[in-house]
Short mmCIF file of C-alpha atoms and ligand atoms in Angstrom, two decimals:
data_model
loop_
_atom_site.label_atom_id
_atom_site.label_comp_id
_atom_site.label_asym_id
_atom_site.label_seq_id
_atom_site.Cartn_x
_atom_site.Cartn_y
_atom_site.Cartn_z
CA SER A 1 -0.13 35.12 -43.73
CA GLN A 2 1.75 35.35 -40.46
CA ALA A 3 0.40 32.03 -39.25
CA ALA A 4 1.95 30.26 -42.23
CA GLN A 5 5.40 31.44 -41.14
CA LEU A 6 5.05 29.99 -37.63
CA ARG A 7 7.56 27.20 -37.23
CA GLY A 8 6.45 23.79 -36.06
CA LEU A 9 8.51 21.77 -33.60
CA ASP A 10 11.52 20.47 -35.57
CA ALA A 11 13.54 17.67 -33.95
CA SER A 12 16.23 17.86 -36.65
CA LYS A 13 17.24 21.30 -35.31
CA LEU A 14 18.28 19.86 -31.93
CA SER A 15 21.55 21.16 -30.48
CA ILE A 16 23.29 19.46 -27.57
CA THR A 17 25.55 21.16 -25.05
CA LYS A 18 27.02 18.58 -22.72
CA THR A 19 27.71 19.25 -19.07
CA GLN A 20 31.29 19.88 -17.93
CA SER A 21 30.55 18.39 -14.52
CA PRO A 22 28.81 15.00 -14.83
CA LYS A 23 27.12 13.89 -11.60
CA THR A 24 28.23 10.85 -9.65
CA LEU A 25 25.63 8.14 -9.82
CA ARG A 26 23.79 7.32 -6.63
CA LYS A 27 23.44 3.69 -5.56
CA PRO A 28 20.15 2.49 -7.08
CA GLU A 29 18.79 1.48 -3.66
CA ASP A 30 19.30 5.04 -2.36
CA LEU A 31 17.10 6.69 -5.01
CA VAL A 32 14.18 8.73 -3.70
CA PHE A 33 11.38 9.58 -6.15
CA GLY A 34 11.84 12.95 -7.81
CA LYS A 35 14.77 14.15 -5.70
CA GLU A 36 17.75 13.65 -8.01
CA PHE A 37 17.92 14.73 -11.59
CA THR A 38 20.14 13.82 -14.50
CA ASP A 39 22.94 15.94 -16.03
CA HIS A 40 20.86 17.62 -18.71
CA MET A 41 17.46 18.98 -19.64
CA LEU A 42 15.61 19.45 -22.90
CA ALA A 43 14.27 22.96 -23.48
CA ILE A 44 12.28 24.46 -26.35
CA GLU A 45 11.03 28.02 -26.45
CA TRP A 46 7.91 29.11 -28.28
CA ASN A 47 6.53 32.51 -29.12
CA LEU A 48 3.52 33.81 -30.97
CA GLU A 49 5.61 35.53 -33.69
CA GLN A 50 7.93 32.65 -34.61
CA GLY A 51 6.38 29.45 -33.30
CA TRP A 52 8.73 26.77 -31.92
CA LEU A 53 12.40 27.71 -31.76
CA GLU A 54 15.33 25.27 -32.00
CA PRO A 55 15.20 22.49 -29.40
CA LYS A 56 18.18 22.40 -27.06
CA ILE A 57 19.63 19.87 -24.68
CA VAL A 58 21.65 21.81 -22.13
CA PRO A 59 23.17 21.11 -18.70
CA TYR A 60 20.46 20.85 -16.00
CA GLN A 61 20.09 24.40 -14.70
CA ASN A 62 17.86 26.95 -13.02
CA LEU A 63 15.30 28.79 -15.11
CA SER A 64 15.39 32.55 -15.27
CA LEU A 65 11.88 33.99 -15.18
CA ASP A 66 10.59 37.51 -14.90
CA PRO A 67 8.52 37.80 -11.69
CA ALA A 68 5.58 38.92 -13.86
CA SER A 69 5.69 35.70 -15.94
CA CYS A 70 2.10 34.52 -16.38
CA VAL A 71 2.86 31.00 -15.06
CA LEU A 72 3.59 32.47 -11.62
CA HIS A 73 0.29 34.34 -11.39
CA TYR A 74 -2.36 32.46 -13.33
CA ALA A 75 -0.97 28.93 -13.36
CA PHE A 76 -0.31 28.55 -17.07
CA GLU A 77 1.35 25.18 -16.51
CA CYS A 78 0.74 21.62 -17.59
CA PHE A 79 2.88 18.52 -17.43
CA GLU A 80 3.25 14.84 -18.16
CA GLY A 81 4.65 11.86 -16.27
CA MET A 82 6.23 8.97 -18.16
CA LYS A 83 9.18 6.64 -17.82
CA ALA A 84 12.13 5.33 -19.80
CA TYR A 85 13.15 1.72 -19.14
CA LYS A 86 16.33 -0.17 -19.97
CA ASP A 87 15.80 -3.57 -21.57
CA LYS A 88 18.02 -6.64 -21.25
CA ASN A 89 20.04 -5.52 -24.28
CA GLY A 90 20.66 -2.07 -22.78
CA ARG A 91 18.26 -0.33 -25.14
CA VAL A 92 16.18 2.53 -23.76
CA ARG A 93 12.42 2.12 -24.19
CA LEU A 94 9.41 4.34 -23.61
CA PHE A 95 5.92 3.04 -22.80
CA ARG A 96 3.11 4.30 -25.04
CA PRO A 97 4.66 7.79 -25.42
CA ASP A 98 2.04 8.69 -28.03
CA ARG A 99 -0.56 8.59 -25.23
CA ASN A 100 1.39 11.05 -23.10
CA MET A 101 1.92 13.38 -26.05
CA GLU A 102 -1.78 13.36 -26.89
CA ARG A 103 -2.70 14.17 -23.30
CA PHE A 104 0.02 16.85 -23.09
CA ASN A 105 -1.36 18.58 -26.19
CA LYS A 106 -4.91 18.43 -24.80
CA SER A 107 -3.75 19.91 -21.49
CA SER A 108 -1.78 22.73 -23.11
CA ALA A 109 -4.56 23.60 -25.57
CA ARG A 110 -7.02 23.91 -22.66
CA ILE A 111 -4.91 26.65 -21.04
CA ALA A 112 -4.11 28.50 -24.29
CA LEU A 113 -0.53 27.22 -24.47
CA PRO A 114 0.81 26.02 -27.83
CA THR A 115 0.46 22.50 -29.18
CA PHE A 116 3.21 20.59 -30.96
CA ASP A 117 3.80 17.71 -33.35
CA PRO A 118 3.72 14.61 -31.11
CA ALA A 119 6.18 12.56 -33.21
CA SER A 120 8.79 15.34 -33.01
CA LEU A 121 8.59 15.57 -29.22
CA ILE A 122 8.83 11.76 -28.93
CA GLU A 123 11.99 11.91 -31.06
CA LEU A 124 13.47 14.65 -28.87
CA ILE A 125 12.57 12.87 -25.64
CA SER A 126 14.11 9.69 -27.05
CA LYS A 127 17.40 11.47 -27.76
CA PHE A 128 17.33 13.02 -24.30
CA ALA A 129 16.62 9.66 -22.61
CA GLN A 130 19.45 8.03 -24.57
CA LEU A 131 21.88 10.75 -23.58
CA GLU A 132 20.96 10.13 -19.92
CA SER A 133 20.87 6.35 -20.17
CA ARG A 134 23.75 5.88 -17.69
CA PHE A 135 21.31 7.11 -15.03
CA ILE A 136 18.89 4.24 -15.69
CA PRO A 137 19.82 1.27 -13.51
CA ASP A 138 19.33 -1.96 -15.45
CA GLN A 139 17.59 -3.82 -12.62
CA ARG A 140 13.90 -4.62 -12.89
CA GLY A 141 11.71 -1.99 -11.26
CA TYR A 142 14.14 0.86 -11.95
CA SER A 143 13.52 3.50 -14.59
CA LEU A 144 14.02 7.11 -15.54
CA TYR A 145 10.99 9.22 -14.69
CA LEU A 146 10.50 11.89 -17.38
CA ARG A 147 8.68 15.12 -16.65
CA PRO A 148 7.70 17.06 -19.77
CA THR A 149 6.44 20.46 -18.62
CA MET A 150 5.04 23.50 -20.40
CA ILE A 151 4.78 26.98 -18.88
CA GLY A 152 3.53 30.35 -20.09
CA THR A 153 6.48 32.75 -19.84
CA GLN A 154 4.97 35.97 -21.03
CA LYS A 155 5.73 38.94 -18.79
CA THR A 156 2.32 40.39 -18.05
CA LEU A 157 -0.20 40.70 -15.26
CA GLY A 158 -2.95 40.98 -17.85
CA VAL A 159 -5.01 37.81 -17.89
CA GLY A 160 -4.86 36.59 -21.46
CA THR A 161 -3.32 34.27 -24.00
CA PRO A 162 0.38 33.72 -23.27
CA GLY A 163 2.48 35.12 -26.12
CA SER A 164 5.47 33.02 -25.15
CA ALA A 165 6.02 29.63 -23.59
CA LEU A 166 8.74 27.20 -22.57
CA LEU A 167 8.51 23.46 -22.98
CA PHE A 168 11.12 21.60 -20.96
CA VAL A 169 11.78 18.00 -19.98
CA ILE A 170 13.70 16.96 -16.89
CA ALA A 171 14.50 13.41 -15.81
CA SER A 172 14.80 11.69 -12.45
CA PRO A 173 16.10 8.14 -11.93
CA VAL A 174 13.62 6.16 -9.81
CA GLY A 175 13.51 2.83 -8.04
CA PRO A 176 10.62 0.40 -7.58
CA TYR A 177 7.58 1.90 -5.88
CA TYR A 178 7.33 -1.15 -3.66
CA PRO A 179 10.97 -2.22 -3.11
CA THR A 180 9.99 -5.10 -0.84
CA GLY A 181 6.86 -6.17 -2.68
CA PHE A 182 3.32 -4.81 -2.62
CA LYS A 183 2.01 -3.11 0.48
CA ALA A 184 -1.76 -2.68 0.32
CA VAL A 185 -2.90 0.81 1.34
CA ALA A 186 -5.74 2.11 3.49
CA LEU A 187 -7.83 4.92 1.99
CA GLU A 188 -10.07 7.59 3.41
CA ALA A 189 -13.01 8.54 1.21
CA THR A 190 -13.01 12.35 1.09
CA ASP A 191 -16.56 13.65 1.44
CA TYR A 192 -15.89 17.35 2.09
CA ALA A 193 -13.86 18.28 -1.04
CA VAL A 194 -14.01 17.37 -4.73
CA ARG A 195 -11.08 16.98 -7.11
CA ALA A 196 -12.93 17.57 -10.38
CA TRP A 197 -16.40 18.29 -11.72
CA PRO A 198 -18.30 18.10 -15.02
CA GLY A 199 -17.14 20.85 -17.37
CA GLY A 200 -14.01 21.38 -15.29
CA VAL A 201 -10.41 20.47 -16.06
CA GLY A 202 -9.92 17.32 -13.98
CA ASP A 203 -9.22 15.35 -17.15
CA LYS A 204 -6.25 17.60 -17.97
CA LYS A 205 -2.83 17.37 -16.36
CA LEU A 206 -2.66 20.96 -15.12
CA GLY A 207 -0.43 21.83 -12.18
CA ALA A 208 -3.38 23.81 -10.80
CA ASN A 209 -5.29 20.55 -10.29
CA TYR A 210 -2.70 19.18 -7.90
CA ALA A 211 -1.97 21.83 -5.25
CA PRO A 212 -5.56 21.79 -3.88
CA CYS A 213 -5.35 18.02 -3.39
CA ILE A 214 -2.63 18.13 -0.77
CA VAL A 215 -4.71 19.29 2.21
CA PRO A 216 -7.32 16.49 1.88
CA GLN A 217 -4.38 14.10 1.47
CA GLN A 218 -2.79 15.45 4.67
CA GLU A 219 -6.14 15.14 6.47
CA ALA A 220 -6.36 11.49 5.46
CA ALA A 221 -2.74 10.93 6.55
CA SER A 222 -3.40 12.53 9.93
CA ARG A 223 -5.99 9.82 10.58
CA GLY A 224 -3.64 7.05 9.48
CA PHE A 225 -4.68 6.60 5.84
CA GLN A 226 -2.02 6.52 3.12
CA GLN A 227 -4.22 8.09 0.46
CA ASN A 228 -7.56 9.71 0.00
CA LEU A 229 -10.29 8.49 -2.31
CA TRP A 230 -12.00 11.16 -4.40
CA LEU A 231 -15.79 10.96 -4.61
CA PHE A 232 -18.20 13.03 -6.65
CA GLY A 233 -21.75 14.20 -6.11
CA GLU A 234 -24.65 13.31 -3.85
CA GLU A 235 -24.46 9.77 -5.20
CA GLU A 236 -20.86 9.55 -3.96
CA TYR A 237 -19.46 8.16 -7.16
CA VAL A 238 -15.93 6.79 -6.78
CA THR A 239 -13.60 8.70 -9.14
CA GLU A 240 -9.85 8.48 -8.46
CA VAL A 241 -7.48 7.56 -5.65
CA GLY A 242 -4.85 10.19 -4.80
CA THR A 243 -3.15 10.66 -8.17
CA MET A 244 -4.15 7.30 -9.61
CA ASN A 245 -7.13 5.90 -11.45
CA MET A 246 -9.21 3.44 -9.40
CA PHE A 247 -10.24 -0.11 -10.31
CA VAL A 248 -12.52 -2.47 -8.38
CA ALA A 249 -13.46 -6.09 -9.02
CA ILE A 250 -16.84 -7.32 -7.83
CA THR A 251 -19.12 -10.29 -8.34
CA ASP A 252 -22.53 -9.35 -9.71
CA LYS A 253 -25.29 -10.08 -7.21
CA ALA A 254 -27.83 -11.31 -9.75
CA THR A 255 -25.70 -13.18 -12.31
CA GLY A 256 -22.59 -14.13 -10.34
CA GLN A 257 -20.46 -12.73 -13.18
CA LYS A 258 -17.19 -11.10 -12.19
CA GLU A 259 -16.80 -7.48 -13.23
CA LEU A 260 -13.72 -5.23 -13.39
CA ILE A 261 -14.87 -1.63 -13.07
CA THR A 262 -13.27 1.78 -13.47
CA ALA A 263 -14.93 5.19 -13.75
CA PRO A 264 -15.75 6.39 -17.29
CA LEU A 265 -13.89 9.26 -19.00
CA ASP A 266 -16.66 11.81 -18.43
CA GLY A 267 -14.33 14.80 -18.07
CA THR A 268 -13.73 14.36 -14.34
CA ILE A 269 -11.18 11.54 -14.65
CA LEU A 270 -7.58 11.83 -15.84
CA GLU A 271 -7.12 9.69 -18.94
CA GLY A 272 -4.47 7.50 -17.37
CA VAL A 273 -2.12 5.60 -19.68
CA THR A 274 -2.00 2.80 -17.11
CA ARG A 275 -5.82 2.81 -16.88
CA ASP A 276 -6.10 2.42 -20.63
CA SER A 277 -3.46 -0.32 -20.64
CA ILE A 278 -5.23 -2.28 -17.88
CA LEU A 279 -8.55 -2.02 -19.73
CA GLY A 280 -6.87 -3.25 -22.92
CA LEU A 281 -5.21 -6.20 -21.18
CA ALA A 282 -8.42 -7.03 -19.32
CA ARG A 283 -10.44 -7.07 -22.55
CA GLU A 284 -7.79 -9.26 -24.14
CA HIS A 285 -7.21 -11.74 -21.31
CA LEU A 286 -10.00 -11.51 -18.71
CA ALA A 287 -13.05 -11.04 -20.93
CA PRO A 288 -12.53 -14.41 -22.70
CA ALA A 289 -12.42 -16.01 -19.23
CA GLY A 290 -15.92 -14.67 -18.51
CA TRP A 291 -15.14 -11.31 -16.94
CA LYS A 292 -17.21 -8.23 -17.71
CA ILE A 293 -14.97 -5.18 -18.23
CA SER A 294 -16.78 -1.94 -17.45
CA GLU A 295 -16.08 1.76 -17.73
CA ARG A 296 -19.04 2.92 -15.70
CA LYS A 297 -20.02 4.98 -12.71
CA TYR A 298 -20.08 3.17 -9.37
CA THR A 299 -20.75 4.44 -5.87
CA MET A 300 -19.32 3.99 -2.38
CA GLN A 301 -22.67 2.42 -1.41
CA GLU A 302 -22.19 -0.19 -4.14
CA LEU A 303 -18.73 -1.04 -2.77
CA TYR A 304 -20.06 -1.11 0.78
CA ASP A 305 -22.87 -3.50 -0.17
CA ALA A 306 -20.50 -5.70 -2.17
CA ASP A 307 -18.19 -5.96 0.84
CA GLN A 308 -21.08 -6.75 3.21
CA GLU A 309 -22.22 -9.52 0.87
CA GLY A 310 -18.72 -10.90 0.27
CA ARG A 311 -18.73 -9.82 -3.38
CA LEU A 312 -15.91 -7.24 -3.31
CA LEU A 313 -12.97 -9.16 -4.77
CA GLU A 314 -10.26 -6.49 -4.88
CA ALA A 315 -9.53 -2.80 -5.43
CA PHE A 316 -6.42 -1.04 -6.69
CA GLY A 317 -5.10 2.27 -7.93
CA ALA A 318 -3.36 2.48 -11.33
CA GLY A 319 -0.72 4.95 -12.51
CA THR A 320 2.76 5.31 -13.99
CA ALA A 321 4.57 5.59 -10.64
CA ALA A 322 3.52 2.24 -9.15
CA ILE A 323 1.67 0.62 -12.09
CA VAL A 324 -0.83 -0.73 -9.53
CA SER A 325 -1.35 0.00 -5.86
CA PRO A 326 -3.56 -2.54 -4.05
CA VAL A 327 -6.15 -1.19 -1.60
CA ARG A 328 -6.84 -3.00 1.66
CA LYS A 329 -9.69 -0.91 3.03
CA ILE A 330 -11.61 2.33 2.62
CA SER A 331 -12.92 4.41 5.50
CA TRP A 332 -16.26 5.91 4.52
CA LYS A 333 -18.57 7.87 6.84
CA GLY A 334 -17.31 6.09 9.93
CA LYS A 335 -17.70 2.69 8.28
CA MET A 336 -14.94 0.49 6.93
CA VAL A 337 -15.13 -1.16 3.53
CA ASN A 338 -12.78 -4.13 3.30
CA CYS A 339 -11.54 -4.67 -0.22
CA GLY A 340 -11.26 -8.44 -0.46
CA LEU A 341 -7.74 -9.02 0.90
CA LYS A 342 -7.01 -11.51 3.64
CA ASP A 343 -4.90 -10.09 6.51
CA THR A 344 -1.90 -11.96 5.16
CA GLU A 345 -2.35 -10.72 1.57
CA GLU A 346 -0.93 -7.49 0.13
CA SER A 347 -2.50 -7.71 -3.33
CA GLY A 348 -5.39 -9.23 -5.22
CA GLU A 349 -4.84 -11.45 -8.23
CA ILE A 350 -5.77 -8.93 -10.91
CA ALA A 351 -3.48 -6.20 -9.61
CA LEU A 352 -0.61 -8.69 -9.42
CA GLN A 353 -1.29 -10.03 -12.89
CA MET A 354 -1.60 -6.53 -14.42
CA LYS A 355 1.70 -5.41 -12.89
CA ASP A 356 3.42 -8.45 -14.32
CA TRP A 357 1.92 -8.07 -17.80
CA ILE A 358 2.63 -4.33 -18.01
CA GLU A 359 6.16 -4.59 -16.61
CA LYS A 360 7.10 -7.27 -19.15
CA ILE A 361 6.04 -4.93 -21.95
CA GLN A 362 7.75 -1.89 -20.40
CA TYR A 363 11.07 -3.72 -20.05
CA GLY A 364 10.79 -5.19 -23.53
CA ASP A 365 10.79 -8.86 -22.40
CA TYR A 366 8.95 -9.43 -25.68
CA GLU A 367 8.11 -7.03 -28.49
CA HIS A 368 4.78 -5.27 -28.11
CA GLU A 369 3.33 -2.25 -29.89
CA TRP A 370 3.15 -0.37 -26.57
CA SER A 371 6.91 -0.48 -26.11
CA TYR A 372 8.79 2.17 -28.07
CA VAL A 373 12.51 1.61 -28.64
CA THR A 374 14.30 4.98 -28.64
N1 PMP B 401 -5.05 10.32 -12.12
C1 PMP B 401 -4.33 11.39 -11.78
C2 PMP B 401 -5.02 12.54 -11.13
C3 PMP B 401 -2.94 11.43 -12.04
O1 PMP B 401 -2.20 12.50 -11.70
C4 PMP B 401 -2.33 10.31 -12.66
C5 PMP B 401 -0.84 10.31 -12.93
N2 PMP B 401 -0.56 10.93 -14.17
C6 PMP B 401 -3.13 9.21 -13.01
C7 PMP B 401 -4.49 9.26 -12.73
C8 PMP B 401 -2.55 8.01 -13.69
O2 PMP B 401 -2.18 8.32 -15.01
P1 PMP B 401 -1.04 7.51 -15.74
O3 PMP B 401 -1.45 6.09 -15.75
O4 PMP B 401 -0.99 8.09 -17.11
O5 PMP B 401 0.22 7.72 -14.97
#
């Protein structure tokens, strides 16, 4: 059958063409997120007749796309965000790359783009990250942000399954999200727009999910809030913060037990790698100390009440870019919910502890199954 002849992604077929004009490295402290890219890119074409073609690492360059390419009209695009870190021995490490690959495959399958063998793409990304390792500063907090991307390239205005696709990975050296230490953010709860809904695609990393989020973000910024908080439904469930998963810590009114809460993966929440890591660490370290760790729905009213009664301990966003981002306050329907920080504090204890635990694993301070040596 024709399907049997389709080639799977084969890392052993990788060819490397090195750049003739290597870039000069920028001073680490001058790095701006996502502005500078490394010397090369990884690119793999796919088509319906042959499957995955030979992977190539080539000098970083423009793409050439027909103006009728389906990505430009119907948003056949999905992506990932992950980082490569340099450990104290100069080795390049990835953090839980299997998680990103799994999510990437789920995203691409949802928009009729091809899937791939996760281990092969991890191998290719590893080789790419190693080739670019001179771009990764060895100071703590610095890393190489990797952006695996898949687009439908078929030339057609017909709305249908893309017959060809391009998977590419570009890399951008990045500095610490909070160069001078945590800075707790103020959020505006968005009550006039929703990010995701049941049966939708909010749990997939599709480019199309991101563009509509900018206007509510700008609205929040125009009123002095750094980020917006996404709510859902009449109940005003708290879902995500900007492009991060949201965590809150509260003391239970009846039992006095402390509870770390994040929204459940009900299809409206991106399955964050950081979210999963925080839950894992919390179950390992906080649960034995008496904490309840919950993936459950919670509402703005619940946070408001907890604050009023002095039971809201802390709140923070969680994602690859910052690991954690402490929240000082949330504006909600003209009221202000204070999230447990004193005026002099920029982070709660859990956020601080989680950042420390996760960073130690990412930089390979000790061996851990989440850290993948390339
Ligand atoms: N939610 C959204 C909407 C995101 O874009 C991201 C960033 N990928 C996250 C959560 C956090 O996910 P991760 O921890 O995998 O970076």
